[in-house]
mmCIF file of C-alpha atoms in Angstrom:
data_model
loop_
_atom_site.group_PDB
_atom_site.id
_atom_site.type_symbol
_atom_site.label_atom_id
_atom_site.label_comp_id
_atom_site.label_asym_id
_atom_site.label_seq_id
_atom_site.Cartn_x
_atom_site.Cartn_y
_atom_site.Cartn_z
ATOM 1 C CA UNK J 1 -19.808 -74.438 0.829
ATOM 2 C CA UNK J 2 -19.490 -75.199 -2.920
ATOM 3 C CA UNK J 3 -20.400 -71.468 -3.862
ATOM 4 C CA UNK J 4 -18.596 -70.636 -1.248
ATOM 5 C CA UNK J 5 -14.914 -72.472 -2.769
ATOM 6 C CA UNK J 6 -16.865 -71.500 -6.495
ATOM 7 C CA UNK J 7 -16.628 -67.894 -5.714
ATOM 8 C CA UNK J 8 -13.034 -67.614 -4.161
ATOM 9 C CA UNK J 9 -12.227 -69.040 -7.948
ATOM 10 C CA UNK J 10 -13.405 -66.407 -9.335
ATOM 11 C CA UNK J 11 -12.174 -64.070 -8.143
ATOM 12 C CA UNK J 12 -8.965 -65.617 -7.243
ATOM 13 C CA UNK J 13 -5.800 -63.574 -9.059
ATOM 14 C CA UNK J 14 -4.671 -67.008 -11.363
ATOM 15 C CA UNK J 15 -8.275 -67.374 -12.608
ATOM 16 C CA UNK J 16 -8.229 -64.064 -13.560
ATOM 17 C CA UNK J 17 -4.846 -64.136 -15.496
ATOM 18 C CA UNK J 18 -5.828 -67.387 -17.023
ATOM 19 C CA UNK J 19 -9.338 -65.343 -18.053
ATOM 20 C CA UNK J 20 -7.109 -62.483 -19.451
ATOM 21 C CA UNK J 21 -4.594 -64.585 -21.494
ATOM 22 C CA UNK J 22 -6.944 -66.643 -22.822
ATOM 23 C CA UNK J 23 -9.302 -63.144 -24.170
ATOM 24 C CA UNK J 24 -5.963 -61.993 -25.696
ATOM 25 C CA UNK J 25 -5.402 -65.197 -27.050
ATOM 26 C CA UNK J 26 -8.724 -65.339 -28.849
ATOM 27 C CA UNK J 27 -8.719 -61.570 -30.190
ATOM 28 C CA UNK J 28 -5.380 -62.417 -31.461
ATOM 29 C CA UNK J 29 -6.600 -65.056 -33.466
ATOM 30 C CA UNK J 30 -9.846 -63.312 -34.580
ATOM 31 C CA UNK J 31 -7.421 -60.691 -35.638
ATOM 32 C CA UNK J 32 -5.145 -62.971 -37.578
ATOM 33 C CA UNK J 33 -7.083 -65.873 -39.187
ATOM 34 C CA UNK J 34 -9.188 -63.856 -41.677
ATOM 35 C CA UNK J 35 -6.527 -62.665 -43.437
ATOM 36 C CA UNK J 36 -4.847 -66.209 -44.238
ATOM 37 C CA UNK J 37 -8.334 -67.863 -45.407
ATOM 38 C CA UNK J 38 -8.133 -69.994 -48.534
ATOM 39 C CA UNK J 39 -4.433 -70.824 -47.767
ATOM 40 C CA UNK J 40 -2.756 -67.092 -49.414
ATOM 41 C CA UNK J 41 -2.223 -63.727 -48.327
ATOM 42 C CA UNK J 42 -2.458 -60.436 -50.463
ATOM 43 C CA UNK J 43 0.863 -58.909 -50.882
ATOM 44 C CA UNK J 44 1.357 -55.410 -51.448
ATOM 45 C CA UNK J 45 4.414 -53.692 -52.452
ATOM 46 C CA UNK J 46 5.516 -52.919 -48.856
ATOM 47 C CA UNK J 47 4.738 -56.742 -48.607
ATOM 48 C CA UNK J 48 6.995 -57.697 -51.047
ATOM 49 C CA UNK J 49 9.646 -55.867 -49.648
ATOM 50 C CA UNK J 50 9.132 -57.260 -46.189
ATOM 51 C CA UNK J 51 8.913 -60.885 -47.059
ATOM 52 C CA UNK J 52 12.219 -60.406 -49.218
ATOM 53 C CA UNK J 53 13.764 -58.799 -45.954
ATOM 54 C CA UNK J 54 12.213 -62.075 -44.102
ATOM 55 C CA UNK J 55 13.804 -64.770 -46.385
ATOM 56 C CA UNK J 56 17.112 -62.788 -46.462
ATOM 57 C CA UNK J 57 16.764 -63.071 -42.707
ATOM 58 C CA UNK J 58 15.839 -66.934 -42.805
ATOM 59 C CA UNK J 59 18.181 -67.752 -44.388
ATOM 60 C CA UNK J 60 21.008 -65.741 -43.270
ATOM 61 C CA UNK J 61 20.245 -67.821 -39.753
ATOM 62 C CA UNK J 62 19.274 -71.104 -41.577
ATOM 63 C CA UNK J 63 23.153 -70.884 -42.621
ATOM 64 C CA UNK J 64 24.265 -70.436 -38.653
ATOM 65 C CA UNK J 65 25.408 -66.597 -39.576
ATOM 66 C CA UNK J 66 24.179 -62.603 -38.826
ATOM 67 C CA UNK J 67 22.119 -61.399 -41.689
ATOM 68 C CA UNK J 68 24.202 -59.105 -43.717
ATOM 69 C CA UNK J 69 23.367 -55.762 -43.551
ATOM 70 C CA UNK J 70 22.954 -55.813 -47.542
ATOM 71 C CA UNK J 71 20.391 -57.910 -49.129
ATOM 72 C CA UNK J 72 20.089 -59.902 -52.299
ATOM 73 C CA UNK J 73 17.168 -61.563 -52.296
ATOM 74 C CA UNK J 74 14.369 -59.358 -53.858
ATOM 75 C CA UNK J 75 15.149 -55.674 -55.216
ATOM 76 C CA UNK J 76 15.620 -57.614 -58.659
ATOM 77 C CA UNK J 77 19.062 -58.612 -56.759
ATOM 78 C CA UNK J 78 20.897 -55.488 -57.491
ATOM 79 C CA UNK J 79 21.803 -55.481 -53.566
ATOM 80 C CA UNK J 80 19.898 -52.905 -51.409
ATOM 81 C CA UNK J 81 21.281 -51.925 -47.918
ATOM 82 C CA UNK J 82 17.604 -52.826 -46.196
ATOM 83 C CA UNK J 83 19.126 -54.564 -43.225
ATOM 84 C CA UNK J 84 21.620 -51.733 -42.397
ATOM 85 C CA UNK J 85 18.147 -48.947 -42.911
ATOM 86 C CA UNK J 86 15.478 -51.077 -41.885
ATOM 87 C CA UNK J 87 15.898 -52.447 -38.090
ATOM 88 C CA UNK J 88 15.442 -56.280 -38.356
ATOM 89 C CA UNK J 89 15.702 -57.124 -34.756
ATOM 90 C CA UNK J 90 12.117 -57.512 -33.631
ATOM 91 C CA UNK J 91 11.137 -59.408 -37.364
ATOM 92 C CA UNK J 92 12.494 -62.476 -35.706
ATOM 93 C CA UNK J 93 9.231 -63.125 -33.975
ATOM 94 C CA UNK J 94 8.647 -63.739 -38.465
ATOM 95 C CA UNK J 95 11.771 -65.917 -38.655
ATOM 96 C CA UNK J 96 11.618 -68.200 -35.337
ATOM 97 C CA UNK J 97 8.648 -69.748 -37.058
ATOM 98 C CA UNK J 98 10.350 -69.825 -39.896
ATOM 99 C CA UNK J 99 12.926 -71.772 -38.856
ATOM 100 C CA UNK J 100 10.736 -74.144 -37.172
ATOM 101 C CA UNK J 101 7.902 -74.929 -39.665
ATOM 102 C CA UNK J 102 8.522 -76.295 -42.816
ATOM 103 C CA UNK J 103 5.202 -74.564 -44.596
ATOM 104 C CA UNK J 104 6.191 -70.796 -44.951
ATOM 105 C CA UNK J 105 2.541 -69.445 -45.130
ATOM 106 C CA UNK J 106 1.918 -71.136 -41.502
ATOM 107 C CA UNK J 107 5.125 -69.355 -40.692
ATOM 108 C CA UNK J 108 4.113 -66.185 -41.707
ATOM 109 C CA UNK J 109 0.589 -66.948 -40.089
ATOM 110 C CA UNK J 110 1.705 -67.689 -36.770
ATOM 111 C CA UNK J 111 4.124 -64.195 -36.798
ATOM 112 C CA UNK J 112 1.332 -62.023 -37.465
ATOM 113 C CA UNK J 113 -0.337 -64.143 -34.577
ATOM 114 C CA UNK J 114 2.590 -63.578 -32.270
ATOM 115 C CA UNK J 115 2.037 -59.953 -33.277
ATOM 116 C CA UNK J 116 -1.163 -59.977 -32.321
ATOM 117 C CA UNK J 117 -0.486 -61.499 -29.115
ATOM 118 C CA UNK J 118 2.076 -58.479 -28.475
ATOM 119 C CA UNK J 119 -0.777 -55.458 -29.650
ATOM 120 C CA UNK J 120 -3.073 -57.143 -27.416
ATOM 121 C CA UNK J 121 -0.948 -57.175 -24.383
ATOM 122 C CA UNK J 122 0.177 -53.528 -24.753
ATOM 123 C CA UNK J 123 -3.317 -52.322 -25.137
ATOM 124 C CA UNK J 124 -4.074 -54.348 -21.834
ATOM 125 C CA UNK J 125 -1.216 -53.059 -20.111
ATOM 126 C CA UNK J 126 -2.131 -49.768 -20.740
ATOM 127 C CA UNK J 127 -6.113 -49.819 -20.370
ATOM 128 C CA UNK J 128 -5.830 -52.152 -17.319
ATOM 129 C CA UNK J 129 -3.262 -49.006 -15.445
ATOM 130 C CA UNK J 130 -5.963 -46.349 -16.760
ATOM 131 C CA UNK J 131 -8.826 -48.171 -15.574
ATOM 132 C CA UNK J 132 -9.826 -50.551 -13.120
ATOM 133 C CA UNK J 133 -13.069 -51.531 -14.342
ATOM 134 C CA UNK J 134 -12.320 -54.894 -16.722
ATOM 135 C CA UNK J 135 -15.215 -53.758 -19.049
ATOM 136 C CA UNK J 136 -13.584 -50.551 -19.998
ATOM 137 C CA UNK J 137 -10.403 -52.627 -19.966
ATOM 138 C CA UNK J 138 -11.579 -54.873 -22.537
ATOM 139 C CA UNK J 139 -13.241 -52.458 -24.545
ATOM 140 C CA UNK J 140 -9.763 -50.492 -24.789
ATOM 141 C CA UNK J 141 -8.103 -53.402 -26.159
ATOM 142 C CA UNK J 142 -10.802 -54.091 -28.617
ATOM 143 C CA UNK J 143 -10.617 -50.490 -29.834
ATOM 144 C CA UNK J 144 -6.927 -50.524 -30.334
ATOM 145 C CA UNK J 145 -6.685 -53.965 -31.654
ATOM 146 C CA UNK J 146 -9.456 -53.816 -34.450
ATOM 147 C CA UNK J 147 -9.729 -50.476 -35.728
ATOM 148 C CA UNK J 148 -9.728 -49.846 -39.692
ATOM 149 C CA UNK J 149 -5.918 -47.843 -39.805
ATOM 150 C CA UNK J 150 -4.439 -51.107 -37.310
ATOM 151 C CA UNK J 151 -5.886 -53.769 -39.834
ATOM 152 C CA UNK J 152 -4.889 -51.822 -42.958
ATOM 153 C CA UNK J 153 -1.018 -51.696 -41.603
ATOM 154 C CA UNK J 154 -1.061 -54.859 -41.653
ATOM 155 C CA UNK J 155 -3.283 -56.619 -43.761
ATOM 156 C CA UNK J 156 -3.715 -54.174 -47.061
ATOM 157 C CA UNK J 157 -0.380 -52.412 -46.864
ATOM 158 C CA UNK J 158 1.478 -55.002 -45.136
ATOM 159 C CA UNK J 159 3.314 -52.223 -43.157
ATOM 160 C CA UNK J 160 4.966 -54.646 -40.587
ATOM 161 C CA UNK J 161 7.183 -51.722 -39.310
ATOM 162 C CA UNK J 162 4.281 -48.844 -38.484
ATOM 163 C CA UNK J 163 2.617 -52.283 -37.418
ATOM 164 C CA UNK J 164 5.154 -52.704 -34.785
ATOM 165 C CA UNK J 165 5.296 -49.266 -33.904
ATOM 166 C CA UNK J 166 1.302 -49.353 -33.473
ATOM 167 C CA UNK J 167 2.110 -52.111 -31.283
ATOM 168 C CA UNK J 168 4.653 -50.611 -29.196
ATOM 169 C CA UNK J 169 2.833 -47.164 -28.599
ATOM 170 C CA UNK J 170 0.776 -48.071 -25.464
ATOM 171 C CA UNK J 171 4.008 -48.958 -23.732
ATOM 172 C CA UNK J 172 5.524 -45.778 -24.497
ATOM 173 C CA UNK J 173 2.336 -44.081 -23.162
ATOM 174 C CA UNK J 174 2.048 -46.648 -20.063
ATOM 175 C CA UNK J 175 5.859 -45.241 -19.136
ATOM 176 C CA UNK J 176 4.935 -41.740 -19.856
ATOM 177 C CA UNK J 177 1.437 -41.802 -17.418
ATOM 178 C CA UNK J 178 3.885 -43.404 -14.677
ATOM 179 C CA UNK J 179 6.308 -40.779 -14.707
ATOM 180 C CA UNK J 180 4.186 -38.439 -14.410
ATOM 181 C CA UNK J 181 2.775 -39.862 -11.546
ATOM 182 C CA UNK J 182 6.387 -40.252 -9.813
ATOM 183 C CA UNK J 183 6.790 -44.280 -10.105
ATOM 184 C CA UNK J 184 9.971 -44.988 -10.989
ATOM 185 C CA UNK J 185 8.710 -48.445 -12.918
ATOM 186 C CA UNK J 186 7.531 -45.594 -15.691
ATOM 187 C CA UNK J 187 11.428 -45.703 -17.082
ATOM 188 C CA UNK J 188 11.803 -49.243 -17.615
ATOM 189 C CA UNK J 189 8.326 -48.958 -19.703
ATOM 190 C CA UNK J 190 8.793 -46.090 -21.878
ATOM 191 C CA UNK J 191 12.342 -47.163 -22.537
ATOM 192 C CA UNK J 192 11.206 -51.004 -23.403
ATOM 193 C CA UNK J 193 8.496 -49.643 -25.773
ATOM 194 C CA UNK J 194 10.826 -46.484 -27.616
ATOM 195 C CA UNK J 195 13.836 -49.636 -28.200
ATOM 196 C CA UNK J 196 11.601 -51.434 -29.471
ATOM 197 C CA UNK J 197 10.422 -49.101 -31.702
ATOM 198 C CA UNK J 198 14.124 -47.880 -32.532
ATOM 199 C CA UNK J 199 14.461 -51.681 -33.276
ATOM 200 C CA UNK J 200 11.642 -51.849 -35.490
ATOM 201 C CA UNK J 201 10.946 -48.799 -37.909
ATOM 202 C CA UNK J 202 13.141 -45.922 -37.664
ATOM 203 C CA UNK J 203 10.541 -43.467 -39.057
ATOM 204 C CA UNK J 204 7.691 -44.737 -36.136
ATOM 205 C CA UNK J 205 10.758 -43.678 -33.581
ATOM 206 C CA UNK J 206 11.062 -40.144 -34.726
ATOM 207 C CA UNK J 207 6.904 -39.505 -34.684
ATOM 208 C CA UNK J 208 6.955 -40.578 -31.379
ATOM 209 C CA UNK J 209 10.150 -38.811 -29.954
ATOM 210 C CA UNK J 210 7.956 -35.558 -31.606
ATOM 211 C CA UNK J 211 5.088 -36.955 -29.705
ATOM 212 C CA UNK J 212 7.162 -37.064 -26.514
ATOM 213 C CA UNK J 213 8.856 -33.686 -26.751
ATOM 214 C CA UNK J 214 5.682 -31.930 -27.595
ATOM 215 C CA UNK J 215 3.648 -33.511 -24.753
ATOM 216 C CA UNK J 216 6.762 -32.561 -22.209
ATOM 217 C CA UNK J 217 7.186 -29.108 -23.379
ATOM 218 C CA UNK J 218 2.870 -28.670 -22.484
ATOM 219 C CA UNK J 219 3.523 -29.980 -19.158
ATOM 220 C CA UNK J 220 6.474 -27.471 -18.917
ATOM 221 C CA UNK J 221 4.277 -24.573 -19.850
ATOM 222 C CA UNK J 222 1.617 -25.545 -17.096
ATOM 223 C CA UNK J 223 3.963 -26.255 -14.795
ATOM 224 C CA UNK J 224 3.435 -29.617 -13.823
ATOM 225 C CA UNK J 225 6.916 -30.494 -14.877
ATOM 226 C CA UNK J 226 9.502 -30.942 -11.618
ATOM 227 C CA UNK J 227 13.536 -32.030 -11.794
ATOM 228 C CA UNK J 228 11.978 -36.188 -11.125
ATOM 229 C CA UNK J 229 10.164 -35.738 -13.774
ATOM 230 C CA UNK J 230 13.296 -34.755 -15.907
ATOM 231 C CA UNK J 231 15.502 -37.322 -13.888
ATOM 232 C CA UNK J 232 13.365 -40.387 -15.058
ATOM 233 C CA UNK J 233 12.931 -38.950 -18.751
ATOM 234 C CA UNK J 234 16.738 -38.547 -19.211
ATOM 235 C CA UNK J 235 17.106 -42.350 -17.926
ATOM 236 C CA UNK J 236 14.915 -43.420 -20.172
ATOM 237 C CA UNK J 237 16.191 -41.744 -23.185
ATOM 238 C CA UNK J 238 20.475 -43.577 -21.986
ATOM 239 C CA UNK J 239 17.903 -46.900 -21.409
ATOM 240 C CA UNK J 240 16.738 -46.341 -24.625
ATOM 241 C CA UNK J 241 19.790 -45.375 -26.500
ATOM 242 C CA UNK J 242 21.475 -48.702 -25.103
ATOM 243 C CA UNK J 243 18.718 -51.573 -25.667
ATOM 244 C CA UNK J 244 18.310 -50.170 -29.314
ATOM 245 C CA UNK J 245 22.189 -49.052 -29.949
ATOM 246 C CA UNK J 246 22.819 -51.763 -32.960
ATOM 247 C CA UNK J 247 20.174 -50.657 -35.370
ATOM 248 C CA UNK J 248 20.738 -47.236 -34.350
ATOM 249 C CA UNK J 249 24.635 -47.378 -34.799
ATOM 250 C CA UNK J 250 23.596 -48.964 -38.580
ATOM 251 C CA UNK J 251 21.876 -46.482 -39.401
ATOM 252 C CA UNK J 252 23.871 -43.602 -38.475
ATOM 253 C CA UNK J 253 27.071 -45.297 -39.682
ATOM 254 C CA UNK J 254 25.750 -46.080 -43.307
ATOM 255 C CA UNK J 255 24.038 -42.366 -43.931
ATOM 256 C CA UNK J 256 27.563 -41.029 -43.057
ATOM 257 C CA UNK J 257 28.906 -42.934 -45.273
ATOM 258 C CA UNK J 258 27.137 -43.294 -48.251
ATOM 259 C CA UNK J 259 25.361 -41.000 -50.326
ATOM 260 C CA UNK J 260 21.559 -41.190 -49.255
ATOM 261 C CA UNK J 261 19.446 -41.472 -52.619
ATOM 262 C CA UNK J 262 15.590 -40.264 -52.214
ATOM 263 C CA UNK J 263 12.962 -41.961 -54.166
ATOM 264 C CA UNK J 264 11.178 -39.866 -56.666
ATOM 265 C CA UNK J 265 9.168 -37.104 -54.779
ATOM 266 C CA UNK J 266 5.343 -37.122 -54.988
ATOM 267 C CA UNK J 267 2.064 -35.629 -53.594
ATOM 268 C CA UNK J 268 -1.093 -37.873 -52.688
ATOM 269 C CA UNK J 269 -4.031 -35.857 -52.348
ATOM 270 C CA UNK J 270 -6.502 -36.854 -49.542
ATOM 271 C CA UNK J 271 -10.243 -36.598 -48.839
ATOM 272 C CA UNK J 272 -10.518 -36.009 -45.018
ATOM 273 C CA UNK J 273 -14.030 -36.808 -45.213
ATOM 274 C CA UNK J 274 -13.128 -39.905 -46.943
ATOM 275 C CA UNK J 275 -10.793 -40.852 -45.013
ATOM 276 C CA UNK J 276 -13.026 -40.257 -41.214
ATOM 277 C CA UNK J 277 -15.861 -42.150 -43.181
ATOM 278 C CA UNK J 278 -13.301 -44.958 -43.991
ATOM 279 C CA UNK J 279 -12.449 -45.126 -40.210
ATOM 280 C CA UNK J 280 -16.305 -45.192 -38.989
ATOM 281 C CA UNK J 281 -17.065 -48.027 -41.625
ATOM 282 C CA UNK J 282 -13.866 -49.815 -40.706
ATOM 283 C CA UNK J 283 -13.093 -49.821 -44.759
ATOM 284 C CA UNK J 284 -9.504 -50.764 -44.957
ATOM 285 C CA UNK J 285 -9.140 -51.213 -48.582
ATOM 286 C CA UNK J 286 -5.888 -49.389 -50.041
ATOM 287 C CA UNK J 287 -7.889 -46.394 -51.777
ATOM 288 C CA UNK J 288 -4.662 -45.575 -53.584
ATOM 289 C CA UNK J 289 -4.139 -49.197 -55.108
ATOM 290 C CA UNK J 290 -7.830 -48.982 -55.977
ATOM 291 C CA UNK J 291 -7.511 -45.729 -57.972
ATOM 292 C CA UNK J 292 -4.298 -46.754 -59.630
ATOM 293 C CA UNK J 293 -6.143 -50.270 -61.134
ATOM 294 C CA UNK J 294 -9.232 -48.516 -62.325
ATOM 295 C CA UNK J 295 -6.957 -45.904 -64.073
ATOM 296 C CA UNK J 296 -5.543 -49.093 -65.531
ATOM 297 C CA UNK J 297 -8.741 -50.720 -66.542
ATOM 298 C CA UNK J 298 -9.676 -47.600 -68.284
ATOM 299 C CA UNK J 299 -6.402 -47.177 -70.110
ATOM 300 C CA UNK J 300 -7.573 -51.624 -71.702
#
């Protein structure tokens, strides 16, 4: 009788959701801890810029207002539009904390926790709708949440907006998989995770409107393309346009009208081998950053 009651716990649906939050839970904070060990975190430029953008944002709502769409803290407080460029809208899962906590490193802790939390989830969503078997499930998570190029977005280059694009991508690819299997819940999904992106890093939106258009125009040429098909994409593309219409209308409103100024041009070259080994061995070490302080040391 007791195995009996045991067993419908099991594999009851709540234990199972408890089982699942509590695995993305944990992976969130295996992911996260490390890097805040011994109390600091390594800042690297793109760091610096984003915690400038996060105090301008803390304490543009620690004063009860809308961050201005100019900021003056950081940028040696010359006044850069980064609010106006940069969508800010999604950074508040950063700020919340913020406002909350007195210690700012805990702050910043728990947001890349939170963030976490929200790559975890995706990856789940879309591993659990590919695959019913929870081991492959899991493993897809684990793949997506802890390989080399996720941990080096954020924790060497302190990229938080490709960060939040890499954590907004299996949405977009959850919606796509649904529309092309005809279920209509595929808008709402690929619309939530492109306005997200659109609200997050402008650049991650274009690479994956590419991504879109060049996977539709293949299922165009082998005709597996029908007028649904089309139907749901165009309602996800006036979804999208709406949920992410602020930091879209910023944009576009300050590039016509202001003169756009491009930072000095330069080429990187890269090792493909390197860079495959890199991925195998999980190295996430900015190679660049490395190369630029042994040039230094050599120049002492």
């Amino acid at each position: 009788m007791l195995a009996m009651r045991f067993k419908r716990i099991l594999t009851s649906t709540q234990f199972k959701a408890i089982v699942t939050t509590l695995i993305i839970l944990v992976l969130a904070f295996i992911s996260t801890y490390p890097a805040f060990t011994g109390h600091f975190f390594a800042l690297s430029n793109d760091g610096s810029i984003h915690l400038a953008r996060l105090e301008s944002l803390y304490q543009a709502f620690k004063a009860g207002r809308l961050p201005s769409l100019v900021n003056f803290i950081g940028f040696k407080n010359n006044g850069v539009a980064m609010n106006a460029m940069y969508p800010w809208l999604t950074m508040m899962i950063y700020v919340i904390p913020r406002l909350l906590i007195q210690s700012p490193m805990l702050a910043f802790a728990l947001g890349f926790f939170i963030m976490n939390i929200i790559t975890v989830t995706n990856s789940y969503l879309l591993a659990k709708y590919l695959s019913h078997n929870r081991l492959i499930t899991l493993l897809g998570m684990i793949t997506h949440q802890f390989n080399a190029y996720h941990f080096q977005l954020m924790y060497t280059r302190v990229a938080i907006g490709e960060a939040f694009g890499y954590a907004f991508l299996p949405l977009i690819i959850l919606g796509l998989f649904k529309i092309w299997n005809r279920e209509k819940s595929g808008i709402f999904w690929l619309s939530i995770g492109m306005s997200l992106v659109a609200n997050s890093h402008v650049l991650s939106l274009v690479i994956f409107t590419i991504f879109v258009g060049i996977l539709e125009i293949i299922r165009l040429f082998s005709r597996k393309i029908d007028l649904n098909e089309i139907k749901y994409l165009m309602l996800s593309v006036g979804l999208t346009i709406l949920m992410s219409l602020y930091s879209l209308l910023n944009v576009i409103d300050w590039m016509l009208h202001n003169k756009m100024v491009s930072p000095t041009p330069g080429l990187i070259g890269l090792d493909p081998n390197n860079e495959f080994s890199r991925i195998l061995s999980n190295d996430i070490q900015n190679q660049q950053l490395v190369h630029i302080w042994e040039s230094r040391s050599h120049l002492f």
